[in-house]
Amino acid sequence: ELRGVVALDGPSGTGKSTVARRLAGSLRSGYLDTGAMYRAVTLAVLRTGGDPAAVAASARLELSTDPTNPTVRLDGVDVSTDIRGPEVTLAVSAVSAVPEVRQALVRQQRDLIASALRSIGGIVVEGRDIGTVVAPDAALKVYLTASPDARAQRRSRQDVAAGRTASVEETLADVQRRDRLDSTRAVSPLRQASDAVEVDTTELDLAGVLAELLAMVDKRG
Ligand code: C5P
């Protein structure tokens, strides 16, 4: 059982989402995918053509923190599938670099975390700035990494499974483009918190990563 917050950060394609969900399931804790929130705001920006800061202030997001059914609703409509499309993936890093967007979403993330802590006592939160900005006093901070090649392979397998096709080369280019944007933005860039434990998933399968993280939770719990 988990008391408190596990912060799971890292670039895309490290298997972060799958690991975070499964970890939350094993620990019977809540689960929050903060990337889904940036994606939902990006979807709203693309649909309305509005200014990101204004869209983030007015969009009504509802997140389920149940690891067996993590959904995101935008103004009452389930957009869990739409936010994974290529248009959103292409635009999300630019939208999430806007300071007002981050401010609005970080506030909502902290509220969601506080309410999960009150109701079930623990939550696994994944993103880019969880250990550094959203939950700096998390009980455990993990920074997942993997070689660019492994990340592109993983992403393109996910794309194929979801019925989207892109070559590994295209996917690698996209993963590297997003990393560059996410780690060079002025406000809360992607970086490892000084007290985060780095886990390299290049040579590990899902079970291996999970075992490492569960051991860390145990040690701290
Ligand atoms: O995790 P995912 O790949 O779905 O995140 C999509 C994008 O959302 C990231 O590339 C990043 O630009 C942004 N993001 C962020 N901060 C977070 C989570 C995601 O800026 N905490």
Coordinates of C-alpha atoms and ligand atoms in Angstrom, one line a residue:
E1 CA 0.0 0.0 0.0
L2 CA 1.2 3.5 -0.9
R3 CA 1.1 6.5 1.5
G4 CA 1.8 9.7 -0.3
V5 CA 2.9 10.5 -3.9
V6 CA 5.1 8.6 -6.3
A7 CA 6.4 11.1 -8.9
L8 CA 7.3 9.4 -12.2
D9 CA 9.0 11.7 -14.7
G10 CA 11.0 11.3 -17.9
P11 CA 11.0 11.8 -21.6
S12 CA 8.5 10.1 -23.9
G13 CA 8.8 6.5 -25.0
T14 CA 10.3 5.2 -21.7
G15 CA 7.2 3.1 -21.0
K16 CA 6.3 5.6 -18.3
S17 CA 2.5 5.5 -18.7
T18 CA 2.3 1.7 -18.7
V19 CA 4.6 1.5 -15.7
A20 CA 2.8 4.2 -13.8
R21 CA -0.6 2.6 -14.3
R22 CA 0.5 -0.9 -13.4
L23 CA 2.4 0.4 -10.3
A24 CA -0.8 2.3 -9.2
G25 CA -2.8 -0.9 -9.8
S26 CA -0.4 -3.0 -7.7
L27 CA -0.4 -0.5 -4.9
R28 CA -4.1 0.1 -5.1
S29 CA -3.4 3.8 -5.3
G30 CA -4.7 6.5 -7.5
Y31 CA -3.1 7.3 -10.9
L32 CA -2.7 10.7 -12.6
D33 CA -1.5 11.1 -16.2
T34 CA -0.6 14.8 -16.4
G35 CA 0.4 14.5 -20.0
A36 CA -3.3 13.7 -20.8
M37 CA -4.2 17.1 -19.3
Y38 CA -1.7 19.0 -21.6
R39 CA -3.0 16.9 -24.5
A40 CA -6.6 17.8 -23.7
V41 CA -5.9 21.5 -23.6
T42 CA -4.0 21.1 -26.9
L43 CA -7.0 19.4 -28.4
A44 CA -9.2 22.3 -27.3
V45 CA -6.7 24.8 -28.8
L46 CA -6.7 22.9 -32.1
R47 CA -10.5 22.7 -32.2
T48 CA -11.3 26.2 -31.3
G49 CA -8.2 28.0 -32.7
G50 CA -8.2 29.9 -29.4
D51 CA -5.3 31.4 -27.5
P52 CA -3.7 28.6 -25.3
A53 CA -3.7 30.7 -22.1
A54 CA -7.4 31.5 -22.5
V55 CA -8.3 28.0 -23.5
A56 CA -6.5 26.5 -20.5
A57 CA -8.4 29.0 -18.2
S58 CA -11.8 28.1 -19.6
A59 CA -11.5 24.4 -20.6
R60 CA -13.3 22.1 -18.1
L61 CA -11.1 19.0 -17.5
E62 CA -12.3 16.0 -15.6
L63 CA -9.8 13.3 -14.9
S64 CA -10.5 9.8 -13.5
T65 CA -7.7 8.8 -11.1
D66 CA -8.7 5.1 -11.2
P67 CA -5.7 3.2 -12.7
T68 CA -8.1 0.6 -14.2
N69 CA -10.0 3.2 -16.1
P70 CA -8.0 6.5 -16.5
T71 CA -10.2 8.8 -18.6
V72 CA -10.1 12.5 -19.4
R73 CA -13.1 14.5 -20.3
L74 CA -13.1 17.9 -21.9
D75 CA -16.2 20.0 -21.4
G76 CA -18.1 16.8 -20.5
V77 CA -16.9 14.7 -23.5
D78 CA -14.5 11.8 -23.1
V79 CA -11.5 12.6 -25.3
S80 CA -9.2 9.9 -24.0
T81 CA -8.7 8.5 -27.6
D82 CA -8.7 11.8 -29.5
I83 CA -5.8 13.2 -27.4
R84 CA -3.5 10.4 -28.7
G85 CA -3.8 11.5 -32.3
P86 CA -0.8 12.8 -34.4
E87 CA -2.2 16.4 -34.5
V88 CA -2.2 16.7 -30.8
T89 CA 1.2 15.0 -30.4
L90 CA 2.7 17.5 -32.9
A91 CA 1.3 20.6 -31.1
V92 CA 1.4 19.6 -27.4
S93 CA 5.0 20.7 -26.6
A94 CA 4.3 24.2 -27.9
V95 CA 1.1 24.5 -25.9
S96 CA 2.6 23.1 -22.8
A97 CA 5.4 25.7 -22.9
V98 CA 3.0 28.5 -22.4
P99 CA 3.4 29.7 -18.7
E100 CA -0.4 30.3 -18.2
V101 CA -1.2 26.9 -19.4
R102 CA 1.2 25.3 -16.9
Q103 CA 0.0 27.5 -14.1
A104 CA -3.6 26.5 -14.7
L105 CA -2.8 22.8 -15.0
V106 CA -0.4 22.5 -12.1
R107 CA -3.1 24.0 -9.9
Q108 CA -5.6 21.4 -11.0
Q109 CA -3.0 18.6 -10.7
R110 CA -2.3 19.6 -7.1
D111 CA -6.1 19.6 -6.3
L112 CA -6.5 16.1 -7.9
I113 CA -3.5 14.8 -5.9
A114 CA -4.8 16.3 -2.6
S115 CA -8.2 14.8 -3.1
A116 CA -6.7 11.3 -4.0
L117 CA -4.5 11.5 -0.8
R118 CA -7.6 12.3 1.2
S119 CA -9.7 9.5 -0.3
I120 CA -7.2 6.6 -0.9
G121 CA -4.0 7.8 0.7
G122 CA -1.6 7.4 -2.2
I123 CA -1.2 8.3 -5.9
V124 CA 1.2 7.7 -8.7
V125 CA 1.7 10.8 -10.8
E126 CA 3.4 10.8 -14.2
G127 CA 4.7 13.7 -16.2
R128 CA 7.7 15.8 -16.9
D129 CA 7.8 18.2 -13.9
I130 CA 6.1 16.2 -11.1
G131 CA 9.2 15.8 -8.9
T132 CA 10.5 19.3 -9.6
V133 CA 7.4 21.4 -9.6
V134 CA 4.0 19.7 -9.0
A135 CA 4.9 17.5 -6.0
P136 CA 8.4 18.5 -4.8
D137 CA 7.8 16.7 -1.5
A138 CA 6.8 13.4 -3.1
A139 CA 7.6 10.3 -1.0
L140 CA 9.4 8.7 -4.0
K141 CA 10.7 10.3 -7.2
V142 CA 11.7 8.2 -10.1
Y143 CA 13.2 9.5 -13.4
L144 CA 12.8 6.9 -16.2
T145 CA 15.2 7.0 -19.1
A146 CA 15.9 4.8 -22.1
S147 CA 18.1 5.1 -25.2
P148 CA 16.5 7.1 -28.0
D149 CA 16.4 4.0 -30.1
A150 CA 14.5 1.9 -27.5
R151 CA 12.1 4.8 -27.0
A152 CA 11.3 5.1 -30.7
Q153 CA 10.8 1.4 -31.0
R154 CA 8.4 1.4 -28.0
R155 CA 6.5 4.4 -29.4
S156 CA 6.1 2.9 -32.8
R157 CA 4.9 -0.4 -31.4
Q158 CA 2.3 1.6 -29.4
D159 CA 1.3 3.4 -32.6
V160 CA 0.8 0.3 -34.5
A161 CA -1.2 -1.3 -31.7
A162 CA -3.5 1.8 -31.8
G163 CA -3.9 1.6 -35.5
R164 CA -1.6 4.4 -36.5
T165 CA 1.3 3.9 -38.8
A166 CA 4.6 5.7 -38.7
S167 CA 8.1 4.5 -39.4
V168 CA 10.5 4.0 -36.6
E169 CA 12.6 6.9 -38.2
E170 CA 9.7 9.3 -38.1
T171 CA 8.9 8.3 -34.5
L172 CA 12.5 8.7 -33.5
A173 CA 12.5 12.2 -35.0
D174 CA 9.2 13.1 -33.2
V175 CA 10.5 11.7 -29.8
Q176 CA 13.7 13.8 -30.2
R177 CA 11.9 16.9 -31.3
R178 CA 9.6 16.7 -28.3
D179 CA 12.5 16.1 -25.9
R180 CA 14.3 19.1 -27.2
L181 CA 11.2 21.3 -26.8
D182 CA 10.3 19.9 -23.4
S183 CA 13.8 20.2 -22.0
T184 CA 14.6 23.7 -23.3
R185 CA 11.4 25.5 -22.4
A186 CA 11.8 28.4 -19.9
V187 CA 9.1 27.3 -17.5
S188 CA 9.6 24.0 -15.6
P189 CA 11.6 22.2 -18.3
L190 CA 11.9 18.4 -18.3
R191 CA 14.8 17.6 -15.9
Q192 CA 15.6 15.1 -13.2
A193 CA 15.0 16.3 -9.7
S194 CA 18.2 16.2 -7.6
D195 CA 16.5 13.6 -5.2
A196 CA 15.1 11.4 -8.0
V197 CA 16.3 7.9 -8.6
E198 CA 17.1 7.2 -12.2
V199 CA 15.9 4.0 -13.7
D200 CA 17.2 3.1 -17.2
T201 CA 14.5 1.0 -18.9
T202 CA 16.5 0.2 -22.1
E203 CA 17.3 -3.3 -21.2
L204 CA 14.3 -4.0 -18.9
D205 CA 10.8 -5.3 -19.7
L206 CA 7.7 -4.1 -17.9
A207 CA 7.9 -6.7 -15.2
G208 CA 11.5 -5.8 -14.5
V209 CA 10.8 -2.1 -14.2
L210 CA 7.8 -2.7 -12.0
A211 CA 9.8 -5.0 -9.7
E212 CA 12.4 -2.2 -9.2
L213 CA 9.8 0.4 -8.4
L214 CA 7.9 -1.8 -6.0
A215 CA 11.1 -2.5 -4.2
M216 CA 11.8 1.2 -3.9
V217 CA 8.2 1.9 -2.6
D218 CA 8.7 -0.9 0.0
K219 CA 12.0 0.4 1.2
R220 CA 10.5 3.9 1.7
G221 CA 7.1 2.8 3.0
Ligands
C5P1 O1 3.4 12.1 -21.4 P1 2.9 12.6 -22.8 O2 3.9 12.1 -23.9 O3 1.5 12.2 -23.1 O4 3.0 14.1 -22.7 C1 2.7 14.9 -23.8 C2 3.4 16.3 -23.7 O5 2.8 17.1 -22.6 C3 4.9 16.3 -23.4 O6 5.6 16.1 -24.6 C4 5.1 17.6 -22.8 O7 5.2 18.6 -23.8 C5 3.8 17.9 -22.1 N1 3.8 17.6 -20.6 C6 4.4 18.6 -19.8 N2 4.4 18.4 -18.5 C7 3.9 17.3 -17.9 C8 3.4 16.3 -18.7 C9 3.4 16.5 -20.1 O8 4.9 19.6 -20.3 N3 3.9 17.2 -16.6

